[in-house]
């Protein structure tokens, strides 16, 4: 590796900032270009933060760059899902075994920590710089400032040894790939959008919901979730159809919103004094899955959401992006910073896993909004939990495989999960299942796997 190599990263978000730290540690000269203003000075964009679920894959990457302990201090463990029915009755189940949990973290808070660390190490950030062109043959970027004194924007052309597009689902770097030959691109919007809402802390700063859970209000065709914050508040997200009845389109007035929440989420509404304000002011945003290939053109690479944006229902978007950074770093170690070998191997290795987690995320939306309130589904989870308890090395349910086993590939978790599903589908056909399941020959079930 030459310390003289210069690397441009497009995007100062979570993945771009973490990758900048990894590469700076290797001795590269790293410049990060970001279209938006510096969030540390201007503040995060309100109403679009969706708290993130940091789990083992993401933590492993943060451990490698020495930031895991700092972030764990402001993260709130969530040990399982807490379901709220229309009458306010609660039921819960754990994500895994005792001691296994995911962490609620603030997107903006995490981003600030990563940017500060990268800058402290000598990474150069250039904010309010729009990438207008990427020359894939010359490995050069053309940028222009977001705002100029007069109407003629200045443009700057710079060449780098490597360019990495970590600039999200609507990547400018990927846009340049789309004008090249034999580039596959696919985007799929789901019919649901999301809106951020808020449950403040109680009068004495206490949490108004059970703190160490991810709360879900499943309502078949839609749902609301809530994740805890260190100040005792909860960040809520309504995942709701754009059109139809009910939908964002059907809630036209404040009266419509109030009536809908009273009927559909009565226990939550009591805790949301700013509901009508939040609903009106916070943007309604769309949810998209993006797949593309190849991720490499010459010395330019796509990574994170720029290569494989997914919907948020498995809580793995950030974790998958952080895992990208870790695996790229592992490959640089393995191949002594030979970027030609590393780039080719990275996309070949990660593409099947990106496709797998995209599918798992869409499947989990159906599970969260439709099935978690279903008695048969909850019984199925109990049986799987018993298999996991009795044979922890042989039968690991899909969620713990994806969330807690950071050495297992997403594609392997999907494959094993599909086998388990077929076995459990047969188990669920057992007559009088609810009364007889505890006397099953669990070893025989596991041996089918």
Tab-separated table of C-alpha atoms in Angstrom, residues 107 192 198 229 282 285 287 297 335 361-362 369 372 404 441:
chain	number	residue	atom	x	y	z
A	107	UNK	CA	-28.945	8.141	13.163
A	192	UNK	CA	-46.206	2.190	1.748
A	198	UNK	CA	-42.927	11.323	18.587
A	229	UNK	CA	-34.208	7.373	23.075
A	282	UNK	CA	-42.848	15.883	9.103
A	285	UNK	CA	-41.210	9.598	2.618
A	287	UNK	CA	-39.391	3.248	0.682
A	297	UNK	CA	-16.201	0.236	-13.083
A	335	UNK	CA	-4.609	-8.935	-0.915
A	361	UNK	CA	-36.359	-7.170	4.683
A	362	UNK	CA	-39.438	-7.284	2.455
A	369	UNK	CA	-47.529	-5.813	10.190
A	372	UNK	CA	-47.028	-10.791	15.005
A	404	UNK	CA	-26.685	-11.906	16.022
A	441	UNK	CA	-39.800	-35.367	19.499
